[in-house]
Amino acid sequence: MRGRETDAVDLEALQKRQDEAFGLTRAAPITTARGAARFLARVAIALRYGPTPSLPLASLYRALAGPRSDKAAMAAAIALTNRLLGEAHGVEVHVIAERVTLVDRSLLPALYVLVRRGRALDDLRGLSADARGALSVLRERREASAGDVRRHLGLRPDPRHDPAYAALGELARLLLVDRGPFEVPKSGIPYLSREGYPYHPLHEAHPELVAEAARRSLTGAADAFLQAYLDGAEFARVRTLARLFKAFLAPAERRTPHTPTMSGTWPSIDEGEAMMTSHRTLPIDPFRNEIVYI
């Protein structure tokens, strides 16, 4: 589709391109740390675990484990994901589509701007007492697991609710903490670390990326974030962007494409009535009044 104009866009072809870009049709898994880093850099955002049909996001697990679902494939995928985190190629975040995702390190400054929106690190408005306590533990220890938070704050989990995870989740949704690589157990379930997942103050774990975020404008961050997603995803409906990024992108920021058309104009569209890709503006279906940005 890129590089030429047409009167309509083949949705089936776009979907096929997206599936290929996301690695969902790969017969063989990515087996090297270098390949995993390249994949994440290309797609910009990926679910940490398996793909979800209703969410147009790449899946690290699918890319790194391939179509297999056995224990060996799972362990290999988890080990490579841990390397991505340990070598700071990616950062785990919990603000996209209400899922656990990894973003490429190049995208974190833009996301940080959009989530934090100028809030100082000591601005704890809206945080629960447990979340404030968990943050104090993290600032003192520099690294803590949910178990550490439970012990220090005297929190008691029950089968339906773990207050330590809830507190850490609040902090993660404000990008105050990140969750780093963990020690994969030699036996048992690969993703159940005996020591627990380690959390860190995000601004200490990635100081250079937070410093870069301070130099970004809000508009520039929105531009960069959407462009990176669309470059990796090939296309998306505007209403889908609302579902994926509603936690940090304002309606106006996700309604208006941030890529100008070939004529240099900036089109304005209603949410739910458009599709976007990386480069141009084209009609997609006159009967549904949809537009595509290519």
PDB file of C-alpha atoms in Angstrom:
ATOM      1  CA  MET A   1       0.000   0.000   0.000  1.00  0.00           C
ATOM      2  CA  ARG A   2       2.795   2.406   0.753  1.00  0.00           C
ATOM      3  CA  GLY A   3       4.092   4.615  -1.991  1.00  0.00           C
ATOM      4  CA  ARG A   4       0.976   4.691  -4.145  1.00  0.00           C
ATOM      5  CA  GLU A   5      -2.563   5.954  -3.932  1.00  0.00           C
ATOM      6  CA  THR A   6      -5.661   3.854  -4.456  1.00  0.00           C
ATOM      7  CA  ASP A   7      -9.365   4.543  -4.147  1.00  0.00           C
ATOM      8  CA  ALA A   8      -9.765   2.036  -1.360  1.00  0.00           C
ATOM      9  CA  VAL A   9      -7.670  -0.028   0.972  1.00  0.00           C
ATOM     10  CA  ASP A  10      -7.758  -3.807   1.133  1.00  0.00           C
ATOM     11  CA  LEU A  11      -8.443  -4.480   4.810  1.00  0.00           C
ATOM     12  CA  GLU A  12      -7.600  -8.145   4.465  1.00  0.00           C
ATOM     13  CA  ALA A  13      -4.210  -7.284   2.997  1.00  0.00           C
ATOM     14  CA  LEU A  14      -3.551  -4.761   5.766  1.00  0.00           C
ATOM     15  CA  GLN A  15      -4.460  -7.330   8.400  1.00  0.00           C
ATOM     16  CA  LYS A  16      -2.144  -9.873   6.822  1.00  0.00           C
ATOM     17  CA  ARG A  17       0.690  -7.354   6.844  1.00  0.00           C
ATOM     18  CA  GLN A  18       0.011  -6.575  10.487  1.00  0.00           C
ATOM     19  CA  ASP A  19       0.023 -10.239  11.489  1.00  0.00           C
ATOM     20  CA  GLU A  20       3.335 -10.701   9.710  1.00  0.00           C
ATOM     21  CA  ALA A  21       4.802  -7.572  11.295  1.00  0.00           C
ATOM     22  CA  PHE A  22       3.735  -8.773  14.740  1.00  0.00           C
ATOM     23  CA  GLY A  23       5.361 -12.150  14.155  1.00  0.00           C
ATOM     24  CA  LEU A  24       2.046 -13.967  14.545  1.00  0.00           C
ATOM     25  CA  THR A  25       2.593 -16.045  11.415  1.00  0.00           C
ATOM     26  CA  ARG A  26       6.195 -17.045  12.133  1.00  0.00           C
ATOM     27  CA  ALA A  27       6.746 -20.783  11.938  1.00  0.00           C
ATOM     28  CA  ALA A  28      10.020 -20.630  13.875  1.00  0.00           C
ATOM     29  CA  PRO A  29      10.697 -18.707  17.079  1.00  0.00           C
ATOM     30  CA  ILE A  30      13.313 -16.022  17.568  1.00  0.00           C
ATOM     31  CA  THR A  31      16.089 -17.739  19.489  1.00  0.00           C
ATOM     32  CA  THR A  32      18.764 -15.087  20.086  1.00  0.00           C
ATOM     33  CA  ALA A  33      18.908 -12.052  22.340  1.00  0.00           C
ATOM     34  CA  ARG A  34      19.937  -9.951  19.377  1.00  0.00           C
ATOM     35  CA  GLY A  35      16.939 -11.116  17.369  1.00  0.00           C
ATOM     36  CA  ALA A  36      14.609 -10.449  20.295  1.00  0.00           C
ATOM     37  CA  ALA A  37      15.965  -6.907  20.683  1.00  0.00           C
ATOM     38  CA  ARG A  38      15.521  -6.246  16.968  1.00  0.00           C
ATOM     39  CA  PHE A  39      11.954  -7.536  17.086  1.00  0.00           C
ATOM     40  CA  LEU A  40      11.029  -5.283  20.000  1.00  0.00           C
ATOM     41  CA  ALA A  41      12.708  -2.290  18.360  1.00  0.00           C
ATOM     42  CA  ARG A  42      10.668  -2.904  15.204  1.00  0.00           C
ATOM     43  CA  VAL A  43       7.242  -3.347  16.814  1.00  0.00           C
ATOM     44  CA  ALA A  44       7.927  -0.792  19.609  1.00  0.00           C
ATOM     45  CA  ILE A  45       5.241  -2.307  21.890  1.00  0.00           C
ATOM     46  CA  ALA A  46       4.582  -5.973  22.633  1.00  0.00           C
ATOM     47  CA  LEU A  47       2.492  -7.960  25.057  1.00  0.00           C
ATOM     48  CA  ARG A  48       4.777  -9.797  27.439  1.00  0.00           C
ATOM     49  CA  TYR A  49       2.667 -12.931  27.270  1.00  0.00           C
ATOM     50  CA  GLY A  50       0.452 -14.496  24.624  1.00  0.00           C
ATOM     51  CA  PRO A  51      -1.407 -12.610  21.872  1.00  0.00           C
ATOM     52  CA  THR A  52      -4.988 -11.428  22.329  1.00  0.00           C
ATOM     53  CA  PRO A  53      -7.093 -11.477  19.124  1.00  0.00           C
ATOM     54  CA  SER A  54      -8.996  -8.325  20.060  1.00  0.00           C
ATOM     55  CA  LEU A  55      -5.813  -6.310  20.711  1.00  0.00           C
ATOM     56  CA  PRO A  56      -3.620  -5.331  17.740  1.00  0.00           C
ATOM     57  CA  LEU A  57      -0.357  -5.768  19.619  1.00  0.00           C
ATOM     58  CA  ALA A  58       2.643  -7.963  19.024  1.00  0.00           C
ATOM     59  CA  SER A  59       3.313 -10.753  21.507  1.00  0.00           C
ATOM     60  CA  LEU A  60       6.813 -11.385  22.810  1.00  0.00           C
ATOM     61  CA  TYR A  61       5.831 -14.850  23.934  1.00  0.00           C
ATOM     62  CA  ARG A  62       4.543 -15.781  20.467  1.00  0.00           C
ATOM     63  CA  ALA A  63       7.623 -14.342  18.774  1.00  0.00           C
ATOM     64  CA  LEU A  64      10.098 -15.993  21.146  1.00  0.00           C
ATOM     65  CA  ALA A  65       8.337 -19.315  21.751  1.00  0.00           C
ATOM     66  CA  GLY A  66       6.879 -19.712  18.277  1.00  0.00           C
ATOM     67  CA  PRO A  67       3.648 -21.654  17.798  1.00  0.00           C
ATOM     68  CA  ARG A  68       4.688 -24.198  20.454  1.00  0.00           C
ATOM     69  CA  SER A  69       3.245 -24.075  23.952  1.00  0.00           C
ATOM     70  CA  ASP A  70       5.372 -26.679  25.735  1.00  0.00           C
ATOM     71  CA  LYS A  71       7.472 -26.004  28.830  1.00  0.00           C
ATOM     72  CA  ALA A  72      10.765 -25.784  26.922  1.00  0.00           C
ATOM     73  CA  ALA A  73       9.391 -23.132  24.562  1.00  0.00           C
ATOM     74  CA  MET A  74       7.974 -21.193  27.508  1.00  0.00           C
ATOM     75  CA  ALA A  75      11.286 -21.302  29.360  1.00  0.00           C
ATOM     76  CA  ALA A  76      13.194 -20.112  26.285  1.00  0.00           C
ATOM     77  CA  ALA A  77      10.785 -17.212  25.752  1.00  0.00           C
ATOM     78  CA  ILE A  78      10.961 -16.167  29.402  1.00  0.00           C
ATOM     79  CA  ALA A  79      14.765 -16.309  29.388  1.00  0.00           C
ATOM     80  CA  LEU A  80      14.969 -14.057  26.320  1.00  0.00           C
ATOM     81  CA  THR A  81      12.402 -11.651  27.777  1.00  0.00           C
ATOM     82  CA  ASN A  82      14.499 -11.449  30.932  1.00  0.00           C
ATOM     83  CA  ARG A  83      17.534 -10.600  28.822  1.00  0.00           C
ATOM     84  CA  LEU A  84      15.632  -7.812  27.096  1.00  0.00           C
ATOM     85  CA  LEU A  85      14.853  -6.362  30.510  1.00  0.00           C
ATOM     86  CA  GLY A  86      18.254  -7.052  32.031  1.00  0.00           C
ATOM     87  CA  GLU A  87      20.109  -5.438  29.128  1.00  0.00           C
ATOM     88  CA  ALA A  88      17.619  -2.522  29.094  1.00  0.00           C
ATOM     89  CA  HIS A  89      16.484  -3.100  25.516  1.00  0.00           C
ATOM     90  CA  GLY A  90      12.926  -3.006  26.800  1.00  0.00           C
ATOM     91  CA  VAL A  91      10.998  -1.785  29.827  1.00  0.00           C
ATOM     92  CA  GLU A  92       7.963  -3.523  31.282  1.00  0.00           C
ATOM     93  CA  VAL A  93       4.951  -1.214  31.658  1.00  0.00           C
ATOM     94  CA  HIS A  94       1.375  -1.730  32.830  1.00  0.00           C
ATOM     95  CA  VAL A  95      -0.380   1.227  31.198  1.00  0.00           C
ATOM     96  CA  ILE A  96      -1.158  -0.110  27.702  1.00  0.00           C
ATOM     97  CA  ALA A  97      -4.463  -1.909  27.079  1.00  0.00           C
ATOM     98  CA  GLU A  98      -4.582  -2.932  30.768  1.00  0.00           C
ATOM     99  CA  ARG A  99      -2.007  -5.598  29.964  1.00  0.00           C
ATOM    100  CA  VAL A 100       1.594  -6.355  30.875  1.00  0.00           C
ATOM    101  CA  THR A 101       3.639  -5.087  27.953  1.00  0.00           C
ATOM    102  CA  LEU A 102       7.220  -4.279  27.048  1.00  0.00           C
ATOM    103  CA  VAL A 103       8.091  -1.098  25.213  1.00  0.00           C
ATOM    104  CA  ASP A 104      11.331  -0.576  23.369  1.00  0.00           C
ATOM    105  CA  ARG A 105      13.672   1.686  25.333  1.00  0.00           C
ATOM    106  CA  SER A 106      13.477   4.311  22.586  1.00  0.00           C
ATOM    107  CA  LEU A 107       9.741   4.700  23.259  1.00  0.00           C
ATOM    108  CA  LEU A 108       9.898   5.051  27.032  1.00  0.00           C
ATOM    109  CA  PRO A 109      10.689   8.809  27.108  1.00  0.00           C
ATOM    110  CA  ALA A 110       7.562   9.604  25.077  1.00  0.00           C
ATOM    111  CA  LEU A 111       5.425   7.286  27.183  1.00  0.00           C
ATOM    112  CA  TYR A 112       6.851   8.770  30.379  1.00  0.00           C
ATOM    113  CA  VAL A 113       5.846  12.266  29.253  1.00  0.00           C
ATOM    114  CA  LEU A 114       2.319  11.125  28.379  1.00  0.00           C
ATOM    115  CA  VAL A 115       1.760   9.236  31.630  1.00  0.00           C
ATOM    116  CA  ARG A 116       3.460  11.609  34.066  1.00  0.00           C
ATOM    117  CA  ARG A 117       2.372  14.867  32.363  1.00  0.00           C
ATOM    118  CA  GLY A 118       4.780  16.957  34.387  1.00  0.00           C
ATOM    119  CA  ARG A 119       3.987  15.445  37.793  1.00  0.00           C
ATOM    120  CA  ALA A 120       6.930  15.632  40.164  1.00  0.00           C
ATOM    121  CA  LEU A 121       8.196  12.388  41.664  1.00  0.00           C
ATOM    122  CA  ASP A 122       7.059  13.507  45.115  1.00  0.00           C
ATOM    123  CA  ASP A 123       3.533  14.258  43.876  1.00  0.00           C
ATOM    124  CA  LEU A 124       1.673  11.322  45.402  1.00  0.00           C
ATOM    125  CA  ARG A 125      -1.868  12.601  44.958  1.00  0.00           C
ATOM    126  CA  GLY A 126      -4.375   9.818  44.430  1.00  0.00           C
ATOM    127  CA  LEU A 127      -2.137   7.051  45.754  1.00  0.00           C
ATOM    128  CA  SER A 128      -3.489   4.773  48.453  1.00  0.00           C
ATOM    129  CA  ALA A 129      -1.752   4.427  51.812  1.00  0.00           C
ATOM    130  CA  ASP A 130      -0.480   0.986  50.775  1.00  0.00           C
ATOM    131  CA  ALA A 131       0.971   2.373  47.539  1.00  0.00           C
ATOM    132  CA  ARG A 132       2.723   5.168  49.427  1.00  0.00           C
ATOM    133  CA  GLY A 133       4.105   2.625  51.852  1.00  0.00           C
ATOM    134  CA  ALA A 134       5.311   0.405  49.014  1.00  0.00           C
ATOM    135  CA  LEU A 135       7.034   3.381  47.402  1.00  0.00           C
ATOM    136  CA  SER A 136       8.811   4.160  50.674  1.00  0.00           C
ATOM    137  CA  VAL A 137      10.041   0.565  50.845  1.00  0.00           C
ATOM    138  CA  LEU A 138      11.336   0.764  47.280  1.00  0.00           C
ATOM    139  CA  ARG A 139      13.067   4.086  47.815  1.00  0.00           C
ATOM    140  CA  GLU A 140      14.798   2.737  50.891  1.00  0.00           C
ATOM    141  CA  ARG A 141      15.783  -0.669  49.484  1.00  0.00           C
ATOM    142  CA  ARG A 142      16.187   0.273  45.776  1.00  0.00           C
ATOM    143  CA  GLU A 143      14.688  -3.127  44.925  1.00  0.00           C
ATOM    144  CA  ALA A 144      11.802  -5.029  46.446  1.00  0.00           C
ATOM    145  CA  SER A 145       9.423  -7.842  45.601  1.00  0.00           C
ATOM    146  CA  ALA A 146       5.753  -8.043  46.479  1.00  0.00           C
ATOM    147  CA  GLY A 147       6.773 -10.326  49.342  1.00  0.00           C
ATOM    148  CA  ASP A 148       9.149  -7.677  50.673  1.00  0.00           C
ATOM    149  CA  VAL A 149       6.349  -5.103  50.565  1.00  0.00           C
ATOM    150  CA  ARG A 150       4.003  -7.466  52.420  1.00  0.00           C
ATOM    151  CA  ARG A 151       6.548  -8.099  55.164  1.00  0.00           C
ATOM    152  CA  HIS A 152       7.544  -4.457  55.633  1.00  0.00           C
ATOM    153  CA  LEU A 153       3.976  -3.141  55.650  1.00  0.00           C
ATOM    154  CA  GLY A 154       2.365  -6.090  57.419  1.00  0.00           C
ATOM    155  CA  LEU A 155      -0.048  -6.732  54.557  1.00  0.00           C
ATOM    156  CA  ARG A 156      -2.039  -9.960  54.449  1.00  0.00           C
ATOM    157  CA  PRO A 157      -3.108 -11.366  51.085  1.00  0.00           C
ATOM    158  CA  ASP A 158      -6.233 -13.422  50.562  1.00  0.00           C
ATOM    159  CA  PRO A 159      -7.238 -15.608  47.597  1.00  0.00           C
ATOM    160  CA  ARG A 160      -9.106 -12.738  45.930  1.00  0.00           C
ATOM    161  CA  HIS A 161      -6.909  -9.769  46.706  1.00  0.00           C
ATOM    162  CA  ASP A 162      -3.214  -9.208  47.351  1.00  0.00           C
ATOM    163  CA  PRO A 163      -2.738  -5.675  48.713  1.00  0.00           C
ATOM    164  CA  ALA A 164       0.988  -5.720  47.942  1.00  0.00           C
ATOM    165  CA  TYR A 165       0.418  -6.403  44.247  1.00  0.00           C
ATOM    166  CA  ALA A 166      -2.389  -3.845  44.215  1.00  0.00           C
ATOM    167  CA  ALA A 167      -0.074  -1.218  45.722  1.00  0.00           C
ATOM    168  CA  LEU A 168       2.727  -1.986  43.275  1.00  0.00           C
ATOM    169  CA  GLY A 169       0.180  -1.889  40.458  1.00  0.00           C
ATOM    170  CA  GLU A 170      -0.793   1.659  41.424  1.00  0.00           C
ATOM    171  CA  LEU A 171       2.856   2.698  41.260  1.00  0.00           C
ATOM    172  CA  ALA A 172       3.394   0.935  37.937  1.00  0.00           C
ATOM    173  CA  ARG A 173       0.421   2.712  36.374  1.00  0.00           C
ATOM    174  CA  LEU A 174       2.076   6.042  37.204  1.00  0.00           C
ATOM    175  CA  LEU A 175       5.479   4.871  35.925  1.00  0.00           C
ATOM    176  CA  LEU A 176       6.933   5.285  39.392  1.00  0.00           C
ATOM    177  CA  VAL A 177       8.273   1.722  39.349  1.00  0.00           C
ATOM    178  CA  ASP A 178       9.328  -0.842  36.802  1.00  0.00           C
ATOM    179  CA  ARG A 179       9.559  -4.605  37.135  1.00  0.00           C
ATOM    180  CA  GLY A 180      12.888  -6.070  36.181  1.00  0.00           C
ATOM    181  CA  PRO A 181      14.182  -9.503  35.191  1.00  0.00           C
ATOM    182  CA  PHE A 182      13.826 -12.368  37.647  1.00  0.00           C
ATOM    183  CA  GLU A 183      15.654 -15.580  38.382  1.00  0.00           C
ATOM    184  CA  VAL A 184      14.016 -18.350  36.360  1.00  0.00           C
ATOM    185  CA  PRO A 185      13.611 -21.443  38.576  1.00  0.00           C
ATOM    186  CA  LYS A 186      15.473 -24.548  37.464  1.00  0.00           C
ATOM    187  CA  SER A 187      12.402 -26.669  38.163  1.00  0.00           C
ATOM    188  CA  GLY A 188       8.699 -26.025  38.340  1.00  0.00           C
ATOM    189  CA  ILE A 189       6.822 -23.358  36.398  1.00  0.00           C
ATOM    190  CA  PRO A 190       9.297 -21.049  34.598  1.00  0.00           C
ATOM    191  CA  TYR A 191       7.439 -17.811  35.287  1.00  0.00           C
ATOM    192  CA  LEU A 192       6.975 -18.400  39.046  1.00  0.00           C
ATOM    193  CA  SER A 193      10.133 -16.987  40.568  1.00  0.00           C
ATOM    194  CA  ARG A 194      10.759 -18.208  44.110  1.00  0.00           C
ATOM    195  CA  GLU A 195      12.145 -14.816  45.125  1.00  0.00           C
ATOM    196  CA  GLY A 196       9.380 -12.891  43.376  1.00  0.00           C
ATOM    197  CA  TYR A 197       9.570 -10.302  40.612  1.00  0.00           C
ATOM    198  CA  PRO A 198      11.920  -7.436  41.546  1.00  0.00           C
ATOM    199  CA  TYR A 199      10.534  -3.897  41.385  1.00  0.00           C
ATOM    200  CA  HIS A 200      12.670  -0.743  41.224  1.00  0.00           C
ATOM    201  CA  PRO A 201      12.044   3.012  41.211  1.00  0.00           C
ATOM    202  CA  LEU A 202      11.804   3.634  37.483  1.00  0.00           C
ATOM    203  CA  HIS A 203      13.705   6.920  37.516  1.00  0.00           C
ATOM    204  CA  GLU A 204      16.648   5.123  39.162  1.00  0.00           C
ATOM    205  CA  ALA A 205      16.509   2.060  36.915  1.00  0.00           C
ATOM    206  CA  HIS A 206      16.423   4.176  33.726  1.00  0.00           C
ATOM    207  CA  PRO A 207      17.787   7.633  34.615  1.00  0.00           C
ATOM    208  CA  GLU A 208      18.945   8.438  31.086  1.00  0.00           C
ATOM    209  CA  LEU A 209      15.494   7.761  29.628  1.00  0.00           C
ATOM    210  CA  VAL A 210      13.757   9.850  32.283  1.00  0.00           C
ATOM    211  CA  ALA A 211      16.247  12.657  31.608  1.00  0.00           C
ATOM    212  CA  GLU A 212      15.440  12.452  27.897  1.00  0.00           C
ATOM    213  CA  ALA A 213      11.727  12.637  28.706  1.00  0.00           C
ATOM    214  CA  ALA A 214      12.303  15.975  30.435  1.00  0.00           C
ATOM    215  CA  ARG A 215      13.353  17.414  27.066  1.00  0.00           C
ATOM    216  CA  ARG A 216      10.177  16.272  25.268  1.00  0.00           C
ATOM    217  CA  SER A 217       7.012  18.302  24.766  1.00  0.00           C
ATOM    218  CA  LEU A 218       3.603  16.723  25.265  1.00  0.00           C
ATOM    219  CA  THR A 219       2.694  17.149  21.593  1.00  0.00           C
ATOM    220  CA  GLY A 220       6.040  15.780  20.471  1.00  0.00           C
ATOM    221  CA  ALA A 221       5.644  12.804  22.781  1.00  0.00           C
ATOM    222  CA  ALA A 222       2.171  12.021  21.408  1.00  0.00           C
ATOM    223  CA  ASP A 223       3.503  12.300  17.850  1.00  0.00           C
ATOM    224  CA  ALA A 224       6.432  10.006  18.569  1.00  0.00           C
ATOM    225  CA  PHE A 225       4.382   7.447  20.459  1.00  0.00           C
ATOM    226  CA  LEU A 226       1.633   7.070  17.862  1.00  0.00           C
ATOM    227  CA  GLN A 227       4.107   7.038  14.988  1.00  0.00           C
ATOM    228  CA  ALA A 228       6.182   4.295  16.626  1.00  0.00           C
ATOM    229  CA  TYR A 229       3.093   2.172  17.214  1.00  0.00           C
ATOM    230  CA  LEU A 230       1.799   2.649  13.662  1.00  0.00           C
ATOM    231  CA  ASP A 231       5.196   1.920  12.141  1.00  0.00           C
ATOM    232  CA  GLY A 232       5.166  -1.417  13.924  1.00  0.00           C
ATOM    233  CA  ALA A 233       1.458  -2.199  13.545  1.00  0.00           C
ATOM    234  CA  GLU A 234       1.009  -1.126   9.893  1.00  0.00           C
ATOM    235  CA  PHE A 235      -2.498   0.224  10.617  1.00  0.00           C
ATOM    236  CA  ALA A 236      -5.109   0.744  13.337  1.00  0.00           C
ATOM    237  CA  ARG A 237      -8.614   2.108  13.681  1.00  0.00           C
ATOM    238  CA  VAL A 238      -8.827   5.257  15.750  1.00  0.00           C
ATOM    239  CA  ARG A 239     -11.324   3.610  18.097  1.00  0.00           C
ATOM    240  CA  THR A 240      -8.766   0.849  18.627  1.00  0.00           C
ATOM    241  CA  LEU A 241      -6.174   3.424  19.639  1.00  0.00           C
ATOM    242  CA  ALA A 242      -8.647   4.655  22.248  1.00  0.00           C
ATOM    243  CA  ARG A 243      -8.921   1.160  23.695  1.00  0.00           C
ATOM    244  CA  LEU A 244      -5.164   0.574  23.703  1.00  0.00           C
ATOM    245  CA  PHE A 245      -3.966   3.918  24.998  1.00  0.00           C
ATOM    246  CA  LYS A 246      -6.898   5.431  26.901  1.00  0.00           C
ATOM    247  CA  ALA A 247      -4.921   5.453  30.161  1.00  0.00           C
ATOM    248  CA  PHE A 248      -2.573   8.190  28.972  1.00  0.00           C
ATOM    249  CA  LEU A 249      -3.632   9.612  25.590  1.00  0.00           C
ATOM    250  CA  ALA A 250      -6.331  12.276  25.745  1.00  0.00           C
ATOM    251  CA  PRO A 251      -9.197  11.959  23.222  1.00  0.00           C
ATOM    252  CA  ALA A 252      -7.866  14.826  21.099  1.00  0.00           C
ATOM    253  CA  GLU A 253      -4.406  13.242  21.027  1.00  0.00           C
ATOM    254  CA  ARG A 254      -5.685   9.925  19.740  1.00  0.00           C
ATOM    255  CA  ARG A 255      -8.428  11.368  17.504  1.00  0.00           C
ATOM    256  CA  THR A 256      -6.280  13.483  15.225  1.00  0.00           C
ATOM    257  CA  PRO A 257      -3.567  11.646  13.320  1.00  0.00           C
ATOM    258  CA  HIS A 258      -0.175  13.155  13.995  1.00  0.00           C
ATOM    259  CA  THR A 259       1.149  12.320  10.538  1.00  0.00           C
ATOM    260  CA  PRO A 260       0.352  14.948   7.868  1.00  0.00           C
ATOM    261  CA  THR A 261      -1.183  13.910   4.591  1.00  0.00           C
ATOM    262  CA  MET A 262       0.735  14.133   1.318  1.00  0.00           C
ATOM    263  CA  SER A 263      -0.674  17.627   0.837  1.00  0.00           C
ATOM    264  CA  GLY A 264       0.788  18.685   4.162  1.00  0.00           C
ATOM    265  CA  THR A 265      -2.577  19.192   5.865  1.00  0.00           C
ATOM    266  CA  TRP A 266      -3.508  17.783   9.247  1.00  0.00           C
ATOM    267  CA  PRO A 267      -6.850  16.012   8.899  1.00  0.00           C
ATOM    268  CA  SER A 268      -9.359  16.040  11.731  1.00  0.00           C
ATOM    269  CA  ILE A 269     -11.633  13.051  12.140  1.00  0.00           C
ATOM    270  CA  ASP A 270     -14.196  11.654  14.537  1.00  0.00           C
ATOM    271  CA  GLU A 271     -13.181   8.801  16.774  1.00  0.00           C
ATOM    272  CA  GLY A 272     -14.378   5.455  15.458  1.00  0.00           C
ATOM    273  CA  GLU A 273     -14.764   6.687  11.867  1.00  0.00           C
ATOM    274  CA  ALA A 274     -11.170   6.361  10.738  1.00  0.00           C
ATOM    275  CA  MET A 275      -8.202   4.128  10.298  1.00  0.00           C
ATOM    276  CA  MET A 276      -4.573   5.112  10.468  1.00  0.00           C
ATOM    277  CA  THR A 277      -1.320   3.823   9.077  1.00  0.00           C
ATOM    278  CA  SER A 278       2.039   5.464   8.867  1.00  0.00           C
ATOM    279  CA  HIS A 279       1.966   7.660   5.803  1.00  0.00           C
ATOM    280  CA  ARG A 280      -1.065   8.748   3.735  1.00  0.00           C
ATOM    281  CA  THR A 281      -4.766   9.493   3.883  1.00  0.00           C
ATOM    282  CA  LEU A 282      -7.098   7.389   1.744  1.00  0.00           C
ATOM    283  CA  PRO A 283     -10.764   6.378   1.823  1.00  0.00           C
ATOM    284  CA  ILE A 284     -11.194   2.842   3.045  1.00  0.00           C
ATOM    285  CA  ASP A 285     -14.910   2.171   2.747  1.00  0.00           C
ATOM    286  CA  PRO A 286     -17.259   4.906   1.519  1.00  0.00           C
ATOM    287  CA  PHE A 287     -20.264   3.022   2.877  1.00  0.00           C
ATOM    288  CA  ARG A 288     -18.839   3.187   6.412  1.00  0.00           C
ATOM    289  CA  ASN A 289     -17.293   6.629   5.946  1.00  0.00           C
ATOM    290  CA  GLU A 290     -13.919   5.382   7.123  1.00  0.00           C
ATOM    291  CA  ILE A 291     -10.547   6.895   6.292  1.00  0.00           C
ATOM    292  CA  VAL A 292      -7.134   5.296   6.247  1.00  0.00           C
ATOM    293  CA  TYR A 293      -3.842   7.076   6.908  1.00  0.00           C
ATOM    294  CA  ILE A 294      -0.955   5.657   4.894  1.00  0.00           C
TER     295      ILE A 294
END
